[in-house]
Coordinates of C-alpha atoms in Angstrom, one line a residue:
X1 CA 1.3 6.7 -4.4
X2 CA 5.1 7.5 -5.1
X3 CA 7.2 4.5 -4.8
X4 CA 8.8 4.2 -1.2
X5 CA 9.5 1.6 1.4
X6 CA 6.5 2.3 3.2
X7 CA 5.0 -0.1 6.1
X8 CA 1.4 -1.0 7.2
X9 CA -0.7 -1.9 10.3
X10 CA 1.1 -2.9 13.1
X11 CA 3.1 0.1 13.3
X12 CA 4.8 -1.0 16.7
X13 CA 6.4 -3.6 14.9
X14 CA 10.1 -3.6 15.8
X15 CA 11.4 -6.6 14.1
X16 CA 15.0 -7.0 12.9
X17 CA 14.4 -9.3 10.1
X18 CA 10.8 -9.0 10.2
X19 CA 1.8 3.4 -2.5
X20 CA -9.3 11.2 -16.4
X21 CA -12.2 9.3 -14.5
X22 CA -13.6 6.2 -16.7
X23 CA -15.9 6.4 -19.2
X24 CA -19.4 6.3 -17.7
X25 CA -22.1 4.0 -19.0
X26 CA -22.0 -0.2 -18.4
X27 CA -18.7 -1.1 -20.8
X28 CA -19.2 -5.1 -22.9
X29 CA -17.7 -7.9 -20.9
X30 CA -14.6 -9.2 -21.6
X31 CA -10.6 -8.9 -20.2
X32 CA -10.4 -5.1 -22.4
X33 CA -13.1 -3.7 -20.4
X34 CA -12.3 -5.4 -16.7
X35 CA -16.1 -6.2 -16.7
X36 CA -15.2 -10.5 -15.8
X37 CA -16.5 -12.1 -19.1
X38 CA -17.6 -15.9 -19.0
X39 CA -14.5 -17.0 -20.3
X40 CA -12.3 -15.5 -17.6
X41 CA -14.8 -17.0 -15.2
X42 CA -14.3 -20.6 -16.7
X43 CA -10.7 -20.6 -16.6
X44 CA -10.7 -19.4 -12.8
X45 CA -12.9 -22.3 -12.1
X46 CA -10.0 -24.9 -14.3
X47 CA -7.4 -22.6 -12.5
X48 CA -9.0 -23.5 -9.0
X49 CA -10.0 -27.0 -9.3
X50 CA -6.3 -27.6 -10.9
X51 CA -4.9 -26.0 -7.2
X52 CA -7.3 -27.8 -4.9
X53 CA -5.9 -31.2 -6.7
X54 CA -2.1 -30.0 -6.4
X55 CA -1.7 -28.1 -2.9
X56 CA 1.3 -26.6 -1.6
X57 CA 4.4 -28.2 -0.9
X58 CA 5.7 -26.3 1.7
X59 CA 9.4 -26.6 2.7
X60 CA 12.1 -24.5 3.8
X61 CA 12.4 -20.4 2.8
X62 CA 14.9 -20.2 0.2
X63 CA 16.8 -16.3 1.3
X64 CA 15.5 -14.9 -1.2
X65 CA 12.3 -15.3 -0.7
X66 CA 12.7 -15.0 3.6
X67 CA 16.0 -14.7 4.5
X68 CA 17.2 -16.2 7.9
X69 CA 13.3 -17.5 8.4
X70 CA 12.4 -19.3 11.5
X71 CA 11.8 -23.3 11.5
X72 CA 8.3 -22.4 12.0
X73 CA 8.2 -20.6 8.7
X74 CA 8.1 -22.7 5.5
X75 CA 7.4 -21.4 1.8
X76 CA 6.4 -23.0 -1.6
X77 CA 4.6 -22.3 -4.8
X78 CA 1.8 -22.1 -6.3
X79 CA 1.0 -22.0 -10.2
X80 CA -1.8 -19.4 -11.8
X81 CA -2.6 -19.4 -15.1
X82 CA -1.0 -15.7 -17.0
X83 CA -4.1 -15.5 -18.7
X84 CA -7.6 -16.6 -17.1
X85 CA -9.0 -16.6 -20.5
X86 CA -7.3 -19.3 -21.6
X87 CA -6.2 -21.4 -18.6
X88 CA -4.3 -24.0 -20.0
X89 CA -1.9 -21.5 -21.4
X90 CA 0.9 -19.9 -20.0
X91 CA 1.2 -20.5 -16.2
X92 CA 3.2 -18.2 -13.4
X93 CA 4.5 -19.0 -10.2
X94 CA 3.4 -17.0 -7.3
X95 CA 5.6 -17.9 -4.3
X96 CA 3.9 -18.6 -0.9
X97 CA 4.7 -18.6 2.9
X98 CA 3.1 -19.7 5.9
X99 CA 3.5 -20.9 9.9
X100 CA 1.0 -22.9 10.9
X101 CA -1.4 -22.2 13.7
X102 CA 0.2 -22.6 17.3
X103 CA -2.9 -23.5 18.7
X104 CA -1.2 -22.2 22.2
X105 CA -3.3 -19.8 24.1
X106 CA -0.2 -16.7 25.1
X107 CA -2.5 -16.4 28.3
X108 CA -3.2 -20.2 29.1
X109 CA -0.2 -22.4 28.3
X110 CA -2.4 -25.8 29.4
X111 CA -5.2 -24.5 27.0
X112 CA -5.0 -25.7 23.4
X113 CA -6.9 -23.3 20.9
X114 CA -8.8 -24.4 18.1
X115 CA -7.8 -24.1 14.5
X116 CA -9.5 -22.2 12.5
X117 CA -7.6 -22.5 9.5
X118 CA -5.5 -20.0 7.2
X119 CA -5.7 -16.6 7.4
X120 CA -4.0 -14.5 3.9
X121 CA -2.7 -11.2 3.9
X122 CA -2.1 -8.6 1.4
X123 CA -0.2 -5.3 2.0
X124 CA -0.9 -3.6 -0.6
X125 CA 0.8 -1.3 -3.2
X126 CA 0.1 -2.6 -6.0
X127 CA 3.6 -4.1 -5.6
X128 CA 3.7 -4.8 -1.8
X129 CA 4.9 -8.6 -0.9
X130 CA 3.6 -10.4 2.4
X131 CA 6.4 -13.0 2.7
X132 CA 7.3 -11.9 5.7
X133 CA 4.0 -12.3 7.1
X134 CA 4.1 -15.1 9.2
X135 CA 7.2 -14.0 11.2
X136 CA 4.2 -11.3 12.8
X137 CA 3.1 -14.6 15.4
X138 CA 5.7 -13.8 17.2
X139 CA 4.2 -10.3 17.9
X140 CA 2.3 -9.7 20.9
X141 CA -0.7 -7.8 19.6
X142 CA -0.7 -10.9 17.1
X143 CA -0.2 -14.1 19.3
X144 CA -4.0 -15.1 19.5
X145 CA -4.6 -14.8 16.1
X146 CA -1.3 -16.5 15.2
X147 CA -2.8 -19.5 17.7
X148 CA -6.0 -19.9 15.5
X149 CA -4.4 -19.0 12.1
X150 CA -2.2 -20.5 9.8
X151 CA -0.5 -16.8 9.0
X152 CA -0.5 -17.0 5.4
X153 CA 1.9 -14.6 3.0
X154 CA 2.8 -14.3 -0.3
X155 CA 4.4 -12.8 -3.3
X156 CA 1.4 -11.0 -6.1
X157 CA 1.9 -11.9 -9.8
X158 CA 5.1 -9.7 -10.8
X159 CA 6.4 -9.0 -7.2
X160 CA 9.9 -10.5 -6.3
X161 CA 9.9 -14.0 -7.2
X162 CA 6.4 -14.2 -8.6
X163 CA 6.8 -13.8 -12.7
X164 CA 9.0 -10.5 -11.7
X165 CA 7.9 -7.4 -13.6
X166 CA 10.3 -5.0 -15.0
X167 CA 10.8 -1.3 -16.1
X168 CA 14.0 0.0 -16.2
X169 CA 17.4 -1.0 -15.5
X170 CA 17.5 -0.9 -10.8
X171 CA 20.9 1.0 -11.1
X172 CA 19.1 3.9 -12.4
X173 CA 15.8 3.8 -10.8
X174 CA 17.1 5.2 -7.2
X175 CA 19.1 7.9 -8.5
X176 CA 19.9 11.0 -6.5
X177 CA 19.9 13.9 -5.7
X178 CA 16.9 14.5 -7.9
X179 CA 14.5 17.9 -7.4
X180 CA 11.4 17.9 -6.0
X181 CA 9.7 21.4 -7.3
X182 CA 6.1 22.1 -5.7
X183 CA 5.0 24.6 -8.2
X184 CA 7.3 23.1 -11.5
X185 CA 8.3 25.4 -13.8
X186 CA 7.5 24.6 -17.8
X187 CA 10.4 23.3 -18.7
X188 CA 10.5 21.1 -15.9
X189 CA 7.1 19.1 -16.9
X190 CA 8.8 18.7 -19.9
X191 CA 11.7 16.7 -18.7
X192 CA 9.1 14.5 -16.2
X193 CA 7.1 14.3 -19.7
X194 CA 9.7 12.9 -21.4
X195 CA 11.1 10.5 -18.3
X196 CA 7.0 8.9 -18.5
X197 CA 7.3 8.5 -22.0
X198 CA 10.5 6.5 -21.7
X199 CA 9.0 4.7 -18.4
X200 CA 5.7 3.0 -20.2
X201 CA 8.4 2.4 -22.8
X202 CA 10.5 0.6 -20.8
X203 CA 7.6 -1.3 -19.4
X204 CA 6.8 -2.2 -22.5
X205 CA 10.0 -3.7 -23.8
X206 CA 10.3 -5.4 -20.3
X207 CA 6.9 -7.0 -19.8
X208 CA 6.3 -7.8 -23.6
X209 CA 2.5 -10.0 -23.7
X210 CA 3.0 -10.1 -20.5
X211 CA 2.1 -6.6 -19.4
X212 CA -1.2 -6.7 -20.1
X213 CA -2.2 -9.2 -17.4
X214 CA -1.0 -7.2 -14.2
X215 CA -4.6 -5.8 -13.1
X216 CA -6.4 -5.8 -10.3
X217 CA -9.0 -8.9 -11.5
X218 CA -6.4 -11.2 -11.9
X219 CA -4.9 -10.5 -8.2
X220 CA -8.1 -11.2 -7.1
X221 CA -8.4 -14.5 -9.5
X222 CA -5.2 -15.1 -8.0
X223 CA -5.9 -14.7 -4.6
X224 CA -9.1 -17.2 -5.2
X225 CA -6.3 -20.0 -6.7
X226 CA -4.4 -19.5 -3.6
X227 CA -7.1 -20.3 -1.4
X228 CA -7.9 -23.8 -3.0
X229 CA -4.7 -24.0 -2.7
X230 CA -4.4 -23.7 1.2
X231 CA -7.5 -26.6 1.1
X232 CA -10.2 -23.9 2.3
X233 CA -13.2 -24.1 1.2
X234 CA -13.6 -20.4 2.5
X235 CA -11.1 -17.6 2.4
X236 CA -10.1 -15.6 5.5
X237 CA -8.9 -12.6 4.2
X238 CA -7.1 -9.5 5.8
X239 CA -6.3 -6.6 3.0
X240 CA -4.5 -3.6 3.6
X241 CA -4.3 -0.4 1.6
X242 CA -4.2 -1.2 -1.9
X243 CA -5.2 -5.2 -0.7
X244 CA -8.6 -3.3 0.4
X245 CA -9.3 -2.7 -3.5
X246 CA -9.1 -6.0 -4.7
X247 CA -10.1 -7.9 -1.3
X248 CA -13.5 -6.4 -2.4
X249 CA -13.0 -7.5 -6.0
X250 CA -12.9 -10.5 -4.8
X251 CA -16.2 -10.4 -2.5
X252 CA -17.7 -9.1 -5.5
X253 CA -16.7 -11.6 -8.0
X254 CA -16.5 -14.6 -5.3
X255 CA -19.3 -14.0 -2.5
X256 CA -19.9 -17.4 -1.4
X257 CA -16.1 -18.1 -1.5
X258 CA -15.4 -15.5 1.8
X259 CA -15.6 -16.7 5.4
X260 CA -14.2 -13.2 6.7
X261 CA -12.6 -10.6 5.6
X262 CA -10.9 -7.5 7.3
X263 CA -10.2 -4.5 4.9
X264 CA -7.4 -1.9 6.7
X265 CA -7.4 1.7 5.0
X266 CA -10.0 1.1 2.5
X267 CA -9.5 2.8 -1.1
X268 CA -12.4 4.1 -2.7
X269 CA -13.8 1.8 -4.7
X270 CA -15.9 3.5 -7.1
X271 CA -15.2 3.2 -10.5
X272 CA -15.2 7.0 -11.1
X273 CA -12.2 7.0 -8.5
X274 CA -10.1 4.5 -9.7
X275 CA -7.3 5.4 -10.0
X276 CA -7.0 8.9 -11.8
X277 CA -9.0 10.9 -9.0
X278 CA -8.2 8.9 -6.5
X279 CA -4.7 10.0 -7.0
X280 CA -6.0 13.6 -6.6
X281 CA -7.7 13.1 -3.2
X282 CA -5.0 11.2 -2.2
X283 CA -2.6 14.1 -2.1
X284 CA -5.1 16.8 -1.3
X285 CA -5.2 14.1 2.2
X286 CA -1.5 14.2 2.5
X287 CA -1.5 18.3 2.6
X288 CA -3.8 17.8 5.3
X289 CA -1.5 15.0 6.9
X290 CA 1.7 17.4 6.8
X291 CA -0.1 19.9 8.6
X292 CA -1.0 17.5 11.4
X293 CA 2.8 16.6 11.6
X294 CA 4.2 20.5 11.3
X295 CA 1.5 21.6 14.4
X296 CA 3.1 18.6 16.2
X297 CA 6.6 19.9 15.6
X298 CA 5.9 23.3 16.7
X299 CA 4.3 21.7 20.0
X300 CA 8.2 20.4 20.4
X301 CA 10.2 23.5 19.5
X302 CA 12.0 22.9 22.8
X303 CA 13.4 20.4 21.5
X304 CA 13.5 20.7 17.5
X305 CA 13.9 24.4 17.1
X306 CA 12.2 24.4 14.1
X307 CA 9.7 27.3 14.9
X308 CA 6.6 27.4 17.3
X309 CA 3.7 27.4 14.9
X310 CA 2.9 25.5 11.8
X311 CA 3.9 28.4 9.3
X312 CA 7.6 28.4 11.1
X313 CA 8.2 24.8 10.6
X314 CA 7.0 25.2 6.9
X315 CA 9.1 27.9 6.4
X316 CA 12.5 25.8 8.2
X317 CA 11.2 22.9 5.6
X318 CA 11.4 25.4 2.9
X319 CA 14.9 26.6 3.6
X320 CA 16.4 23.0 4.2
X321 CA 14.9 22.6 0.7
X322 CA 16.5 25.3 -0.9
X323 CA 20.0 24.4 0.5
X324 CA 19.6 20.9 -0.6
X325 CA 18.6 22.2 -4.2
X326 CA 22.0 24.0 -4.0
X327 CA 24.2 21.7 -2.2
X328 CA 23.2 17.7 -1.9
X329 CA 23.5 16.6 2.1
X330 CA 26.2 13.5 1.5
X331 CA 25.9 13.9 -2.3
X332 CA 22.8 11.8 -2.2
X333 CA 20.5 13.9 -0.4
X334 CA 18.3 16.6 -2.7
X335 CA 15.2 18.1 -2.5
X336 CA 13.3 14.9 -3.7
X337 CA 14.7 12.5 -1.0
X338 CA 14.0 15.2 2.0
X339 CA 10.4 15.1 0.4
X340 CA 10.3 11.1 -0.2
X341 CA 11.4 11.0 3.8
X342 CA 9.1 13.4 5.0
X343 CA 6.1 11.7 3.1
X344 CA 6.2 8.2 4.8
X345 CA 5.8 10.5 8.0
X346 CA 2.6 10.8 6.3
X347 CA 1.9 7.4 6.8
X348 CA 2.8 6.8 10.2
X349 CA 3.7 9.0 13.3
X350 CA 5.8 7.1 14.6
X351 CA 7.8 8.2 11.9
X352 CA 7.5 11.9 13.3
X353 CA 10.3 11.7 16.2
X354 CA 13.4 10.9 13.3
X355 CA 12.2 13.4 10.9
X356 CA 12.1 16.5 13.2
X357 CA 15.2 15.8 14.5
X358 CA 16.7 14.5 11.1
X359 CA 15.6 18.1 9.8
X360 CA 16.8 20.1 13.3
X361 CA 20.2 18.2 13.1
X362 CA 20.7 19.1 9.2
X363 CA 19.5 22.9 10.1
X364 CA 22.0 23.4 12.6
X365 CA 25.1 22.1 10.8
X366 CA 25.0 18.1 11.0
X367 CA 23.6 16.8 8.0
X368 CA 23.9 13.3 8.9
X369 CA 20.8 11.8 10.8
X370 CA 19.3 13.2 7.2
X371 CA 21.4 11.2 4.8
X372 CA 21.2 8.4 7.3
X373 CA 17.4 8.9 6.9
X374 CA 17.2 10.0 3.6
X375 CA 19.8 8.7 1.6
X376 CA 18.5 5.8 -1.5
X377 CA 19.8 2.5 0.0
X378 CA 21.2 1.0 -3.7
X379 CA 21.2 -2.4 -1.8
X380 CA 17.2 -2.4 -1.9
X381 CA 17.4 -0.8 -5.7
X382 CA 16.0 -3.9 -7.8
X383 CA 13.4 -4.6 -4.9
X384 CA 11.9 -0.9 -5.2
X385 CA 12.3 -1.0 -9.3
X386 CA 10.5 -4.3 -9.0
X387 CA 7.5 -2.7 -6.7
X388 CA 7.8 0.6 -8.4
X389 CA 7.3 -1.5 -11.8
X390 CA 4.0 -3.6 -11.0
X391 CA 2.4 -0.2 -9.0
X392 CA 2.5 1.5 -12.8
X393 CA 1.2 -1.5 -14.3
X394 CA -1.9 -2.9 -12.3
X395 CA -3.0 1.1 -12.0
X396 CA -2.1 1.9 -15.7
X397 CA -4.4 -1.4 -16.7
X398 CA -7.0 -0.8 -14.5
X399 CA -8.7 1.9 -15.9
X400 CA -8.8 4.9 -18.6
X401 CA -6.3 8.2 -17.5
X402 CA -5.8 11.1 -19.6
X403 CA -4.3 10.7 -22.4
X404 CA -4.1 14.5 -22.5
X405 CA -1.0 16.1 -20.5
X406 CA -3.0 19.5 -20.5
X407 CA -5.7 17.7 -18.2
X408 CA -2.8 16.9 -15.8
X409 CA -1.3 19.8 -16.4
X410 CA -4.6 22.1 -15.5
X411 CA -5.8 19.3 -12.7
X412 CA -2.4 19.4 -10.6
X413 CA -1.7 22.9 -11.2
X414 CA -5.3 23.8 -9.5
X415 CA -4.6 21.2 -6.6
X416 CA -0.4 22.4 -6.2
X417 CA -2.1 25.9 -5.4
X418 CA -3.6 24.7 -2.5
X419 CA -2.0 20.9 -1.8
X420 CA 1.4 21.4 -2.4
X421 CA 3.4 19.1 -0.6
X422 CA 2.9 15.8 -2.4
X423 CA 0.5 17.1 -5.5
X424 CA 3.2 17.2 -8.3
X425 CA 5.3 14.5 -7.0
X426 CA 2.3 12.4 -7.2
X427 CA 1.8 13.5 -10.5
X428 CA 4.9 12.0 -11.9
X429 CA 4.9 8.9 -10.2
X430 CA 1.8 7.8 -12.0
X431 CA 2.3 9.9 -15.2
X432 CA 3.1 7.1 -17.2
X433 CA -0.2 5.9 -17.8
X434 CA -0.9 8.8 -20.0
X435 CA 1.3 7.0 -22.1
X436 CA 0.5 3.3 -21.3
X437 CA 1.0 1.0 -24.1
X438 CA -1.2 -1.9 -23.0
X439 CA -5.5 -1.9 -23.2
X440 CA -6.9 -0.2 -20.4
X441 CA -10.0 -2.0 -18.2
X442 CA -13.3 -0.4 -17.5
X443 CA -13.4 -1.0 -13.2
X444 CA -15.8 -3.4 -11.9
X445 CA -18.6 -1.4 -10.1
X446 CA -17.7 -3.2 -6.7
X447 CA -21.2 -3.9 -4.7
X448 CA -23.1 -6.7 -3.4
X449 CA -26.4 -6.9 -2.5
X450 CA -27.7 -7.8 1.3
X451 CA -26.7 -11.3 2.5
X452 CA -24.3 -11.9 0.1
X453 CA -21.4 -11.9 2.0
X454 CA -20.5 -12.6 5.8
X455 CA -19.9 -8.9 7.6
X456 CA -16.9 -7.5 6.1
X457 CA -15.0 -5.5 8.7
X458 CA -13.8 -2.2 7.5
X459 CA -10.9 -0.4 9.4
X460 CA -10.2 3.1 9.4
X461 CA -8.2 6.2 10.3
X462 CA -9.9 9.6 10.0
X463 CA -6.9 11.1 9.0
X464 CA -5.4 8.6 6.9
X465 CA -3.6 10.5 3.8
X466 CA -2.6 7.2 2.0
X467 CA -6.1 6.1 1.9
X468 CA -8.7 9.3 2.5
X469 CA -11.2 8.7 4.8
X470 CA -14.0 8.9 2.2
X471 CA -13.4 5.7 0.4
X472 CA -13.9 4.2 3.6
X473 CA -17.4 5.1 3.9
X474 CA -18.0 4.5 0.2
X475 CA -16.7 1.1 0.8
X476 CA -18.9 0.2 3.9
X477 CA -21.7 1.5 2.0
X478 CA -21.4 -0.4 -1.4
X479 CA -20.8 -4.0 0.1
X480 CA -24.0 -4.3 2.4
X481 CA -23.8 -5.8 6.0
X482 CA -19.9 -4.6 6.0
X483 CA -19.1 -2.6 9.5
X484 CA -16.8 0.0 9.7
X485 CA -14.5 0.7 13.2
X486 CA -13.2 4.3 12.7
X487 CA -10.0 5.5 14.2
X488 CA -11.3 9.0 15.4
X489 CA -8.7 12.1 14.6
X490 CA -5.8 9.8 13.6
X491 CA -4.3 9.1 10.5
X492 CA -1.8 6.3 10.5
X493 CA -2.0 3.8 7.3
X494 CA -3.0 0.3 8.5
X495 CA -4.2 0.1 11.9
X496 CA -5.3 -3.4 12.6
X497 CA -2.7 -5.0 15.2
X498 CA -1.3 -1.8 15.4
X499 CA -1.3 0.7 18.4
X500 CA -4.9 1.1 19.4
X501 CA -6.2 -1.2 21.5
X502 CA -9.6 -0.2 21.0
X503 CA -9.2 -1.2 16.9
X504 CA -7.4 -4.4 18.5
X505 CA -9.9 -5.4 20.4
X506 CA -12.7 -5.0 17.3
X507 CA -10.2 -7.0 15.4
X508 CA -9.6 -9.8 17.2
X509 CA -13.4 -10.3 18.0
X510 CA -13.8 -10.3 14.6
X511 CA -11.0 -12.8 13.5
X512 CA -11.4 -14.8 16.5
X513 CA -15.4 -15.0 16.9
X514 CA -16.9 -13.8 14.0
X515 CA -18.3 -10.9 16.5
X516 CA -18.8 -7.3 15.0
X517 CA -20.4 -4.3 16.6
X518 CA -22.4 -3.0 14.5
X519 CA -22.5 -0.9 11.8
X520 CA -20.2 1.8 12.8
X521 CA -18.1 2.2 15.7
X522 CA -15.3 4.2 17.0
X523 CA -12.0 4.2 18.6
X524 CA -10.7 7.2 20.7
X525 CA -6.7 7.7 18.6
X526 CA -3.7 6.3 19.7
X527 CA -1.3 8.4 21.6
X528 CA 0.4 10.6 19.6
X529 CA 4.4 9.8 19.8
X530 CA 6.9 11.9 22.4
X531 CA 9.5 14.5 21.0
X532 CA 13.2 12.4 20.5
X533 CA 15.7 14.2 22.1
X534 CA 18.8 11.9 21.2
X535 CA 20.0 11.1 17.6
X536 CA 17.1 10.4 15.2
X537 CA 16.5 6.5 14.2
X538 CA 14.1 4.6 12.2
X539 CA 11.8 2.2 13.2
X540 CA 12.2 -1.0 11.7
X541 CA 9.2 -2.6 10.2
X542 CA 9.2 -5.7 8.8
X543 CA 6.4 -8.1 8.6
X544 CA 3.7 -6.0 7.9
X545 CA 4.7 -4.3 4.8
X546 CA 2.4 -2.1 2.8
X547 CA 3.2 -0.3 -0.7
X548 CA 2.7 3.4 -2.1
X549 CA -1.0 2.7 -1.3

């Protein structure tokens, strides 16, 4: 997905310092194809084994890794080899936080609860950081987990501190005003043709050897490192988004290794998906997402005035665009940041409230709840270059894309005709792998076979545009004894510890008892948010950060 500060699961979080298909046939092992070759599988097992003898040292948060963290937060470091084929080579430094377990029962004060050791969380992305993990104990929809769990976050290989990965220069990565054309004319694509070109370049120069080795299989190499570690024999793993993809690399690669494992917004796995198609469905979902969010609008015309059906609010959509393409709101705000703010609403209605009144306010003559809104924060520039940089290259060396711009070309053009909100957008944001520079991986055909694992939970919002609903099923169906708990006719990103307490409840039995309920089950959705009638605002997320996936 397009690179934005977007924010997983527990969406109530309001915490001040708390984004071709492949070749068919079965591909030769080895780190070209991404089929985990014997060598690769040796040096996780050195890479491990080296971890288990070392540990953690844990001591205070350095600011730039938490800034202004708690005494009950602590980070350090742990050392993964650049290249599992040869582990004794080149090593990088992933960087690591964690609070231990309270063991405090937030309903029994006198009643100590049992440990049950570290719990590890991945956002997503690629390029989402779970530093600030640990900081969600003091959440209330998190406090009995946080008294079992060591909350456990960390940094992925190339992700702020961890062997940082590159692109461009930050000071021009968040420029603006920039256009955001639904149906681009030719000599548009050209320029965005051009700008990927330069992009993989970039990368290229940048990463050097290096680039090679952001994938997918070596996150999930990684996340097997950090777990020996932690001293677990078995992982507890909760994955979100993006983290769903290579939380079941990892049960595939590593079955006997998982303990449990919860999998928020699942991505479709299959290899024929990732990533070129899955791109495709993605923002064929987020048409479907923006209609959700313009019939809720026009539900509140009383107090947006931004028309009483879905076609009215498009249309007051369409002319803020058009003046925005003419005349940038507070010199900053164009056609693509309106769009870029109006997407994360795709994420997460709760978003919903600011936007309608940040597009009222702008419609009737203040422009300024939108460039509060809307307006790139240059203070968070190398962050989002940094995120925006490892996205490109974990998709890019995942699998094949076109190589061909006319198969773009003819693919978006068809989708833009009927999905035009995000299609093109999308387009660009990942158009640099037509162009990629480094070898490209066959996917691993995630699946396991019938008490392999432990039940995998599977979380999921019907409507979920960042992750389509379909890959949820396709997950719960290729890793057997897995159960999915579906969030019926809602479509927020990350729902575990969020707003439902139905999905809570499945959750926590699951974390806290090993309990599922079945194979499927269902959760009536959240309630929807109400209309803002002061000045808009944005929720602040913080601890549950997710990426463009």
């Amino acid at each position: 997905m397009r690179a934005a500060a977007l924010y997983s699961a527990a969406g109530t979080l309001l915490l001040t310092t708390l984004a071709a298909a492949p070749a068919g046939g079965a591909p030769a092992a080895g780190p070209a194809t991404g089929v985990p070759g014997a060598a690769e599988l040796r040096g996780t097992g050195v890479a491990v084994a080296r971890a288990r003898a070392t540990g953690i040292a844990f001591g205070a948060c350095s600011p730039a890794d938490v800034p202004k963290a708690p005494k009950n937060v602590q980070c350090g470091t742990v050392s993964v080899p650049l290249d599992y084929a040869h582990p004794n080579g080149k090593q990088i430094t992933l960087t690591v936080s964690r609070a231990l377990a309270t063991q405090k029962d937030p309903h029994n004060s006198k009643r100590k609860v049992p440990r049950q050791g570290a719990l590890v969380y991945n956002p997503g992305g690629p390029g989402g950081s779970s530093m600030y993990f640990p900081l969600v104990g003091a959440v209330p929809e998190w406090k009995r987990i946080a008294a079992a769990y060591d909350l456990v976050g960390y940094a992925p290989r190339g992700v702020g501190r961890s062997a940082p990965l590159s692109c461009e220069d930050p000071k021009h990565f968040l420029k603006a005003p920039t256009a955001s054309p639904p149906h681009p004319s030719e000599a548009y694509k050209r320029e965005q043709i051009a700008a990927a070109r330069a992009y993989a370049r970039g990368c290229a120069q940048r990463g050097g050897d290096r680039l090679r080795f952001y994938t997918s299989l070596n996150n999930a190499r990684d996340l097997d490192v950090l777990r020996a570690a932690l001293g677990e024999n078995q992982l507890t793993f909760v994955g979100a988004s993006y983290g769903t993809y290579f939380g079941a690399l990892y049960a595939t690669l590593f079955p006997s290794h998982l303990r449990r494992m919860v999998l928020d917004s699942a991505v479709n796995p299959d290899p024929a998906k990732v990533w070129y198609r899955n791109n495709l469905d993605q923002s064929a979902a987020f048409e479907e997402r923006w209609a959700d969010f313009r019939d809720w609008i026009a539900r509140h015309n009383d107090v947006y005035k931004l028309g009483d059906t879905s076609e009215k609010v498009q249309r007051s959509y369409d002319t803020a665009r058009e003046r925005l393409a003419g005349k940038a709101a507070g010199g900053k705000v164009g056609p693509g940041q309106l769009q870029n703010a109006f997407l994360r609403a795709g994420y997460y209605d709760d978003f919903w409230p600011s936007r309608a009144q940040a597009l009222s306010a702008y419609l009737h003559g203040d422009p300024k709840p939108l460039v509060r809104l809307a307006a790139p924060d240059l203070k968070t520039a190398a962050e989002a270059e940094n995120g925006n940089a490892v996205y490109t290259a974990v998709e890019c060396n995942d699998a094949p894309w076109p190589t061909d711009w006319r198969v773009w070309d003819r693919d978006n053009t068809r989708l833009a005709r009927v999905a035009p909100f995000e299609t093109w957008d999308n387009a660009w944001m990942n158009l640099p792998c037509a162009f990629w520079p480094a070898p490209r991986q066959q996917p691993v055909d995630v699946r396991t076979g019938v008490g392999e694992l432990p039940p995998v939970l599977i979380l999921a919002a019907e409507r979920d545009a960042a992750a389509p609903y379909p890959g949820a099923l396709e997950m719960n169906r290729r890793l057997a004894g897995s159960v999915l708990v579906t969030e019926r006719d809602a479509g927020t990103h990350g729902i575990g510890g969020g707003a439902n307490q139905c999905v809570n409840g499945h959750f926590e039995a699951y974390l806290l008892e090993g309990r599922v309920p079945g194979r499927r089950a269902a959760c009536a959705p959240h309630r929807l948010p109400s209309a803002a009638t002061g000045p808009a605002k944005e929720a602040r997320r913080g601890a549950l950060r997710s990426g463009r996936r």
